[in-house]
Coordinates of C-alpha atoms and ligand atoms in Angstrom, one line a residue:
M1 CA 35.8 100.5 21.5
H2 CA 33.2 103.1 20.0
A3 CA 34.8 106.5 19.8
K4 CA 32.4 109.0 20.6
T5 CA 31.6 112.2 18.4
L6 CA 33.2 115.9 19.1
S7 CA 29.6 117.0 19.7
E8 CA 29.6 114.9 23.0
L9 CA 33.1 116.6 24.1
P10 CA 32.7 118.5 27.7
H11 CA 31.8 121.9 27.4
P12 CA 31.8 125.1 29.6
S13 CA 28.5 125.6 31.6
G14 CA 26.0 128.1 30.5
R15 CA 25.6 127.0 27.0
V16 CA 23.2 129.2 25.3
P17 CA 20.8 128.1 22.4
L18 CA 22.1 129.0 19.0
L19 CA 25.0 130.9 20.1
G20 CA 26.7 128.5 22.2
D21 CA 29.1 129.0 24.8
V22 CA 29.7 132.8 24.5
R23 CA 29.4 133.3 28.1
S24 CA 32.8 131.4 28.4
V25 CA 34.7 133.7 26.0
D26 CA 37.6 135.8 27.4
R27 CA 38.7 138.2 24.7
R28 CA 41.6 139.6 26.8
R29 CA 43.0 136.5 28.1
P30 CA 41.4 133.5 25.9
T31 CA 44.3 130.9 26.4
Q32 CA 44.8 131.6 30.4
H33 CA 40.9 131.1 30.6
E34 CA 40.9 127.8 28.5
A35 CA 43.7 126.5 30.6
Q36 CA 41.3 127.2 33.4
L37 CA 38.5 125.2 31.5
A38 CA 40.9 122.4 31.1
R39 CA 41.5 122.1 34.8
E40 CA 37.8 121.9 35.0
L41 CA 36.7 119.8 32.1
G42 CA 39.5 117.3 31.5
P43 CA 42.1 116.7 28.7
I44 CA 39.9 117.5 26.1
F45 CA 36.9 119.7 25.8
Q46 CA 35.0 121.9 23.2
R47 CA 33.9 125.6 23.1
L48 CA 31.0 126.3 20.6
L49 CA 30.2 129.7 19.1
L50 CA 27.2 129.8 16.7
R51 CA 28.4 126.7 14.5
D52 CA 32.2 127.0 15.2
R53 CA 33.4 124.5 17.4
L54 CA 36.9 124.7 18.9
V55 CA 38.5 121.5 20.1
V56 CA 41.1 122.3 22.8
V57 CA 43.7 119.7 24.0
G58 CA 45.1 120.5 27.2
G59 CA 46.1 117.1 28.7
A60 CA 49.9 116.2 28.2
E61 CA 49.4 112.8 27.0
L62 CA 46.8 113.5 24.4
A63 CA 49.0 116.7 23.3
K64 CA 51.6 114.4 22.7
E65 CA 49.8 112.2 20.3
T66 CA 49.1 115.3 18.3
L67 CA 53.0 115.6 17.6
N68 CA 53.0 112.6 15.5
E69 CA 53.7 114.0 12.0
Q70 CA 52.1 110.8 10.3
A71 CA 48.7 111.6 12.0
W72 CA 48.7 115.3 12.5
G73 CA 50.1 118.4 10.3
R74 CA 50.2 122.0 10.9
V75 CA 47.3 124.3 10.2
L76 CA 46.8 127.9 9.5
V77 CA 43.8 129.2 11.6
G78 CA 43.4 131.4 14.5
P79 CA 45.6 134.4 15.1
L80 CA 47.8 133.0 12.4
A81 CA 45.3 133.0 9.7
K82 CA 44.5 136.9 10.7
L83 CA 48.3 137.6 10.3
R84 CA 47.9 136.0 6.6
E85 CA 46.0 139.0 5.8
I86 CA 49.1 141.2 6.4
V87 CA 52.1 138.8 5.9
T88 CA 51.1 136.4 3.2
S89 CA 54.1 134.4 2.5
G90 CA 56.8 134.8 5.3
L91 CA 57.9 131.8 6.8
F92 CA 55.5 131.8 9.5
T93 CA 52.4 132.5 7.7
A94 CA 53.1 130.6 4.3
R95 CA 51.0 127.4 3.8
T96 CA 53.4 124.5 3.6
S97 CA 52.3 124.0 0.1
D98 CA 53.3 127.3 -1.1
P99 CA 56.7 126.7 -2.7
L100 CA 58.1 129.7 -1.1
W101 CA 57.7 128.5 2.1
G102 CA 60.2 125.6 1.5
Q103 CA 62.7 127.9 -0.5
A104 CA 62.9 130.2 2.2
R105 CA 63.4 127.6 4.8
R106 CA 66.1 126.1 2.7
I107 CA 67.7 129.6 2.0
L108 CA 67.2 130.8 5.7
T109 CA 68.1 127.5 7.6
P110 CA 72.1 128.4 7.6
G111 CA 71.3 131.7 9.1
F112 CA 70.4 129.7 12.1
S113 CA 73.3 127.1 12.3
Q114 CA 75.8 127.3 15.3
A115 CA 78.2 129.0 13.0
S116 CA 76.1 131.6 12.5
M117 CA 74.9 132.2 16.2
R118 CA 78.8 132.4 16.7
S119 CA 78.9 135.1 14.3
Y120 CA 76.0 137.1 15.6
H121 CA 77.5 136.8 19.0
R122 CA 79.3 140.1 19.1
A123 CA 76.1 142.0 17.9
M124 CA 74.2 140.3 20.6
Q125 CA 77.0 141.4 23.1
T126 CA 76.9 145.1 21.9
V127 CA 73.3 145.3 23.0
A128 CA 73.7 143.5 26.3
D129 CA 76.6 146.1 27.2
D130 CA 74.2 149.0 25.9
L131 CA 71.4 147.5 28.4
A132 CA 73.9 147.4 31.2
I133 CA 75.0 151.1 30.8
K134 CA 71.5 152.2 30.8
W135 CA 70.7 150.2 34.3
E136 CA 74.0 151.6 35.7
K137 CA 72.3 154.9 35.2
N138 CA 69.0 154.0 36.7
P139 CA 68.6 151.1 38.7
D140 CA 64.8 151.5 38.5
V141 CA 63.9 149.3 35.6
D142 CA 61.1 149.2 33.2
V143 CA 61.3 145.5 32.2
H144 CA 58.6 145.5 29.5
G145 CA 60.2 148.7 27.8
D146 CA 63.8 147.5 28.1
M147 CA 63.1 143.9 26.8
T148 CA 61.2 145.0 23.7
A149 CA 64.2 147.2 23.0
A150 CA 66.9 144.8 23.6
T151 CA 65.0 142.0 21.6
L152 CA 64.3 144.2 18.7
E153 CA 67.8 145.8 18.7
I154 CA 69.4 142.0 18.7
I155 CA 67.4 141.1 15.8
G156 CA 68.0 144.3 13.9
R157 CA 71.9 144.4 14.7
A158 CA 72.4 140.6 14.5
G159 CA 69.8 139.7 11.6
F160 CA 69.8 142.9 9.6
S161 CA 73.1 144.7 10.5
T162 CA 70.7 147.5 11.5
P163 CA 70.7 149.2 14.7
M164 CA 67.3 150.2 15.8
G165 CA 68.2 153.0 18.0
L166 CA 66.2 151.9 20.9
L167 CA 69.1 151.3 23.3
G168 CA 72.5 153.1 22.8
D169 CA 73.3 155.2 20.0
H170 CA 69.7 156.6 18.7
E171 CA 71.3 158.7 15.9
A172 CA 72.8 155.3 14.0
A173 CA 69.1 153.9 13.7
P174 CA 66.6 154.4 10.7
E175 CA 63.7 157.2 11.0
G176 CA 61.0 156.2 13.1
T177 CA 61.7 153.2 14.7
D178 CA 59.5 154.1 17.9
E179 CA 56.5 154.7 15.7
F180 CA 57.5 151.3 14.0
V181 CA 57.5 149.4 17.2
A182 CA 54.0 151.1 18.6
A183 CA 52.4 150.1 15.1
L184 CA 53.7 146.6 15.0
S185 CA 52.5 146.2 18.5
R186 CA 49.1 147.5 17.5
V187 CA 48.7 145.3 14.6
L188 CA 49.6 142.2 16.8
A189 CA 47.0 142.9 19.2
W190 CA 44.5 143.3 16.3
A191 CA 45.2 139.7 15.0
S192 CA 44.9 138.4 18.2
E193 CA 41.7 140.0 19.8
S194 CA 39.9 139.7 16.4
T195 CA 40.6 136.0 16.5
N196 CA 38.6 135.8 19.4
D197 CA 35.7 138.2 18.7
L198 CA 32.2 137.1 19.6
P199 CA 29.8 136.7 16.8
I200 CA 28.1 140.0 15.6
V201 CA 30.1 142.1 18.0
G202 CA 33.0 141.2 16.5
P203 CA 32.8 142.2 13.0
L204 CA 31.5 145.6 14.0
R205 CA 34.3 146.3 16.3
A206 CA 36.7 145.1 13.3
A207 CA 35.0 147.5 10.8
F208 CA 35.6 150.5 13.3
A209 CA 39.5 149.4 13.9
A210 CA 40.1 148.7 10.2
P211 CA 41.1 152.1 9.0
G212 CA 43.7 152.5 12.0
I213 CA 45.1 149.0 11.4
R214 CA 45.6 149.6 7.6
R215 CA 47.5 152.9 8.6
D216 CA 49.6 150.8 11.0
V217 CA 50.1 148.0 8.5
N218 CA 51.4 150.5 5.8
Y219 CA 53.7 152.2 8.2
V220 CA 55.5 148.8 9.3
R221 CA 55.5 147.6 5.5
G222 CA 57.3 151.1 4.6
F223 CA 59.8 151.0 7.7
V224 CA 60.8 147.4 6.4
D225 CA 61.0 148.5 2.8
S226 CA 63.6 151.2 3.9
I227 CA 65.9 148.8 5.6
I228 CA 65.7 146.5 2.4
E229 CA 66.5 149.5 0.3
R230 CA 69.3 150.6 2.3
R231 CA 71.0 147.4 2.2
Q232 CA 70.5 147.1 -1.7
K233 CA 72.3 150.7 -2.2
D234 CA 75.1 149.9 0.3
G235 CA 77.7 147.9 -1.9
S236 CA 80.0 147.4 1.2
A237 CA 77.5 145.8 2.9
Q238 CA 78.5 142.8 5.1
N239 CA 76.1 140.0 3.3
N240 CA 76.6 137.2 5.8
D241 CA 73.5 138.2 7.9
L242 CA 70.0 137.2 7.5
L243 CA 69.0 139.8 5.2
G244 CA 72.1 139.2 3.1
L245 CA 71.3 135.7 3.1
M246 CA 67.8 136.2 1.5
L247 CA 69.0 138.7 -0.9
T248 CA 72.0 137.0 -2.5
T249 CA 71.5 133.2 -1.7
R250 CA 69.9 131.0 -4.2
D251 CA 67.9 127.9 -3.3
P252 CA 70.0 124.7 -3.4
E253 CA 67.1 123.0 -4.8
T254 CA 65.5 125.6 -7.2
G255 CA 68.5 127.7 -7.7
Q256 CA 66.1 130.5 -7.4
L257 CA 66.7 133.7 -5.3
L258 CA 63.6 135.0 -3.2
P259 CA 61.4 137.7 -4.6
V260 CA 62.0 140.8 -3.3
D261 CA 58.8 141.3 -2.1
N262 CA 58.9 138.1 -0.2
V263 CA 62.1 139.4 1.3
R264 CA 60.0 142.0 3.0
D265 CA 57.4 139.3 4.1
Q266 CA 60.5 137.4 5.9
V267 CA 62.2 140.8 7.3
L268 CA 58.5 141.6 8.9
T269 CA 58.1 138.1 10.0
F270 CA 61.5 137.9 11.7
L271 CA 61.1 141.5 13.5
A272 CA 57.7 140.2 14.7
A273 CA 58.1 136.8 15.6
G274 CA 61.7 137.4 17.0
H275 CA 61.1 140.0 19.6
E276 CA 57.7 139.7 21.1
T277 CA 58.2 135.8 22.1
T278 CA 61.8 136.5 23.1
A279 CA 61.0 139.5 25.0
A280 CA 58.0 137.5 27.0
L281 CA 60.5 134.9 28.0
L282 CA 62.9 137.5 29.2
E283 CA 60.6 139.4 31.1
V284 CA 59.2 136.0 32.9
A285 CA 62.8 135.2 33.6
L286 CA 63.6 138.8 35.6
Y287 CA 60.2 138.5 37.2
H288 CA 61.6 135.3 38.9
L289 CA 64.9 136.3 39.3
A290 CA 64.0 139.4 40.9
T291 CA 61.3 138.1 43.2
D292 CA 63.9 135.4 44.5
P293 CA 67.1 137.2 44.1
R294 CA 68.7 133.7 45.6
I295 CA 68.4 132.0 42.0
G296 CA 70.7 134.7 40.7
D297 CA 73.0 134.4 43.6
L298 CA 73.6 130.7 43.0
I299 CA 74.0 131.0 39.2
V300 CA 76.6 133.7 39.8
A301 CA 78.3 131.7 42.1
E302 CA 78.2 128.5 40.3
E303 CA 78.7 129.7 36.5
L304 CA 79.6 133.6 36.3
S305 CA 82.0 134.5 39.0
G306 CA 82.4 138.1 37.9
N307 CA 82.7 137.3 34.2
R308 CA 81.3 140.4 32.8
V309 CA 82.1 139.8 29.1
L310 CA 81.1 136.5 27.9
D311 CA 82.2 134.8 24.8
Y312 CA 80.2 132.4 22.7
D313 CA 81.6 129.0 24.4
E314 CA 81.0 130.3 28.1
V315 CA 77.2 131.2 26.8
V316 CA 76.8 127.7 25.7
R317 CA 78.1 126.3 29.0
L318 CA 75.6 128.5 31.1
R319 CA 73.5 125.4 32.2
R320 CA 71.8 126.7 35.3
I321 CA 70.4 129.7 33.2
R322 CA 69.1 127.3 30.3
A323 CA 67.5 125.6 32.7
L324 CA 66.0 128.6 34.0
I325 CA 64.8 129.4 30.6
N326 CA 63.2 126.3 30.1
E327 CA 61.4 126.3 33.3
C328 CA 60.0 129.9 32.2
L329 CA 58.9 128.4 28.8
R330 CA 57.2 125.6 30.4
L331 CA 55.2 127.6 32.7
Y332 CA 54.3 130.8 30.5
P333 CA 55.0 129.6 27.1
P334 CA 55.0 132.7 25.0
A335 CA 53.2 131.0 22.2
P336 CA 50.7 129.4 24.4
G337 CA 49.6 126.8 21.8
F338 CA 49.3 125.8 18.3
F339 CA 46.9 124.0 15.7
R340 CA 47.2 120.8 14.5
I341 CA 44.9 119.1 11.7
A342 CA 44.2 115.5 11.5
R343 CA 45.5 114.0 8.3
S344 CA 43.2 111.1 8.3
D345 CA 40.5 110.2 11.0
Q346 CA 42.0 110.0 14.4
E347 CA 41.0 108.7 17.7
L348 CA 42.1 111.2 20.4
G349 CA 41.0 110.5 24.0
G350 CA 38.0 108.5 22.9
Y351 CA 36.8 110.9 20.7
L352 CA 36.7 110.7 16.8
V353 CA 38.6 113.5 15.2
P354 CA 37.6 113.1 11.3
A355 CA 40.3 113.9 8.7
G356 CA 40.7 117.5 8.1
R357 CA 39.7 118.5 11.4
A358 CA 41.8 120.9 13.4
V359 CA 42.1 120.9 17.3
F360 CA 43.9 123.4 19.2
V361 CA 46.9 122.1 21.3
L362 CA 47.2 124.4 24.6
S363 CA 50.8 123.9 25.4
L364 CA 50.1 126.3 28.3
A365 CA 47.8 123.7 30.0
A366 CA 49.6 120.5 28.9
Q367 CA 53.0 121.8 29.9
R368 CA 51.5 122.1 33.7
D369 CA 49.7 118.9 33.6
P370 CA 50.4 117.0 37.0
A371 CA 49.8 113.8 35.4
A372 CA 52.6 114.1 33.3
W373 CA 54.9 116.7 35.4
G374 CA 54.4 115.8 38.9
S375 CA 52.3 117.2 41.8
D376 CA 54.4 120.4 41.7
A377 CA 53.6 120.9 38.2
G378 CA 52.5 124.4 38.8
E379 CA 55.6 125.3 41.0
F380 CA 58.5 127.3 39.4
R381 CA 61.4 124.9 39.9
A382 CA 64.4 125.5 37.3
D383 CA 66.2 122.4 38.9
R384 CA 63.9 120.2 37.2
F385 CA 65.5 120.8 33.9
L386 CA 69.3 120.6 35.1
N387 CA 69.6 116.7 34.9
T388 CA 66.9 115.7 32.7
R389 CA 66.9 115.1 29.1
L390 CA 63.0 114.9 27.7
T391 CA 62.8 112.4 24.7
A392 CA 59.7 111.3 22.5
S393 CA 59.0 108.8 25.1
S394 CA 59.0 110.6 28.2
P395 CA 55.6 111.2 29.6
E396 CA 56.1 115.1 29.8
F397 CA 54.7 117.3 27.2
F398 CA 57.1 120.4 26.4
A399 CA 56.7 122.0 23.0
P400 CA 57.6 125.8 23.5
W401 CA 59.0 125.9 20.0
G402 CA 55.9 124.2 18.5
T403 CA 56.8 120.8 16.7
G404 CA 57.9 119.1 13.2
P405 CA 59.0 121.1 9.8
R406 CA 57.1 124.3 10.9
S407 CA 58.6 124.4 14.4
C408 CA 60.6 127.3 15.4
I409 CA 63.4 128.4 13.2
G410 CA 64.4 130.9 15.5
R411 CA 65.1 128.7 18.3
Q412 CA 68.7 128.7 18.9
F413 CA 68.8 132.3 17.9
A414 CA 66.4 133.0 21.0
I415 CA 68.1 130.4 23.3
H416 CA 71.6 132.3 22.6
E417 CA 70.4 136.0 23.2
T418 CA 68.5 135.2 26.3
T419 CA 71.3 133.3 27.7
L420 CA 73.8 135.8 27.1
L421 CA 71.6 138.6 28.3
I422 CA 70.6 136.8 31.5
G423 CA 74.3 136.1 32.0
S424 CA 75.5 139.4 31.4
V425 CA 72.9 141.0 33.5
L426 CA 73.2 138.8 36.6
S427 CA 77.1 139.0 36.5
Q428 CA 76.7 142.9 37.0
F429 CA 73.6 143.4 38.9
R430 CA 71.7 142.0 41.8
L431 CA 67.9 141.9 40.8
T432 CA 65.2 142.7 43.4
V433 CA 61.6 144.0 43.3
N434 CA 60.4 147.1 45.7
K435 CA 57.6 144.9 46.8
P436 CA 56.3 141.4 46.0
F437 CA 53.5 141.0 43.3
E438 CA 52.0 138.6 41.2
L439 CA 52.6 137.9 37.4
R440 CA 50.1 138.9 35.3
L441 CA 50.1 137.9 31.7
R442 CA 47.9 139.4 28.6
E443 CA 47.6 138.1 25.5
R444 CA 48.4 139.7 22.0
A445 CA 49.1 136.5 19.9
T446 CA 51.9 136.1 22.4
L447 CA 51.4 135.5 26.1
R448 CA 53.4 138.3 27.9
P449 CA 53.7 139.6 31.1
E450 CA 52.1 142.9 31.9
P451 CA 54.4 145.7 32.6
F452 CA 56.5 145.7 35.9
R453 CA 59.5 147.4 37.3
I454 CA 62.5 145.8 39.1
V455 CA 65.5 147.1 40.8
A456 CA 68.8 146.7 39.6
T457 CA 71.6 147.1 42.0
P458 CA 75.4 147.1 40.8
R459 CA 77.0 143.6 42.5
G460 CA 80.3 145.6 43.5
R461 CA 77.7 148.1 45.3
A462 CA 75.4 145.7 46.8
Ligands
MNH1 MN1 59.6 131.5 16.7 C1 57.7 129.7 14.5 C2 58.0 129.9 19.3 C3 61.8 133.1 18.8 C4 61.2 133.0 14.1 N1 58.1 130.2 17.0 C5 57.8 129.4 15.7 C6 56.4 128.4 16.4 C7 56.7 128.6 17.8 C8 57.6 129.5 18.2 C9 55.7 127.8 18.9 C10 55.6 127.3 15.7 C11 54.2 128.2 15.7 C12 53.0 127.2 15.0 O1 53.4 126.0 14.6 O2 52.1 127.6 14.7 N2 59.7 131.6 18.9 C13 58.8 131.1 19.8 C14 59.6 131.5 21.1 C15 60.6 132.3 20.9 C16 60.7 132.2 19.2 C17 58.7 130.7 22.4 C18 61.2 132.8 21.9 C19 61.4 132.4 23.0 N3 61.1 132.8 16.6 C20 62.0 133.2 17.5 C21 63.0 134.3 17.0 C22 62.6 134.1 15.4 C23 61.5 133.3 15.3 C24 64.0 135.1 17.7 C25 63.7 135.0 14.6 C26 64.8 135.3 14.8 N4 59.4 131.4 14.5 C27 60.2 132.0 13.8 C28 59.8 132.0 12.6 C29 58.7 130.8 12.6 C30 58.5 130.3 13.8 C31 60.2 132.5 11.2 C32 58.1 130.0 11.6 C33 58.7 128.7 10.9 C34 58.1 127.9 9.8 O3 56.8 128.0 10.0 O4 58.7 127.8 9.0

């Protein structure tokens, strides 16, 4: 078989000479638009901007092929390359060849073990309690605001022993947390939008945005520095959290400590990577629970039975909530795709992908591919994850945590906190919406629901 070249890939209609497929760019919802194109153009297609060809893989079968680590590797392009301008050598943005990546990954991996989750459980529980207290006072819930607060509070309290003051006791927090949250959100939006900028217009827009973004970046850095300085001064500090690990543990391989400016990059990485994605996941889950309260009623009847405070082992046993979370991750992956680079010449779907060429694997499309997931692939049905165990040989593509050595280090952390929060909320409240609405998603490096409200009625009073 003769493989075709990438220039022969299907592309959106309306291609313009020189400029390319500019008309098919959706700056605000780029990956959702690409998922739509995948349905129209098939499992692999191209989008050409000037001379820049983006190859998008949206079919499950081809997407699975790119998971093979011998043939494909990870590469830093897109929003990640943009974020590198701010956080050069954090776990997320460091090149795999950078010695600091391996060093940080080895030092931090124990911080995400089961034993560590057990030790974070208490801090996570305090956040669930603060959230319940808030909802008891006011049943009209701003989901976006509360999930931003809850996830930042969890990574702050569990990871850095630093309450952020966004829930519960405001006094306990460092100065300027509200401004930090706003600045961080603007920086993430900038990284995402400027990646999808059009030629000519884009650079102009970037030039105008630059001073504001620089100010935000400085603010965020200063905030993180203050967290680290507080720890370094506090001799009585508990050092078994993530921050303690980073400041006091030597890399088992090189015997070295992480340089302090690298610790700052890591703290920033965890605050950013740990909250947006997890908040997005929780919001999708709350949307489905509130829109169809029977899902929650069943979970309460089968798994929670009035248990308000859940201990670590109880959380691990909440199978129905785990299945719900997986279904949310399948249909609305907070990281909607990732880039893979061909290590040697590869044939993908009948096309030749030359060595060194990157392709964009669109989980958002591949995880909804009816060819792998069945004709109800587009429907929300958490049961599909109840008794199945996906393996490397099953046809379904499911990679919400990425793949290979660069996959999400925070996976167990995210699963534990979301299961605990949903379990705690469901056991105490019945969730509903005032009137039905469609979930809309906006994109800021992550795929995240637009703000919406739900009603949380205490179960005793329903
Ligand atoms: Mn997380 C990498 C998804 C929660 C910290 N994360 C990744 C990648 C995906 C991902 C996908 C790989 C990206 C790529 O290959 O380009 N992460 C998620 C999702 C959630 C999530 C869907 C929640 C839901 N992540 C978290 C949490 C933390 C975290 C919580 C920290 C506490 N993630 C990371 C870090 C990396 C990462 C750090 C980079 C790991 C590496 O490259 O070594």
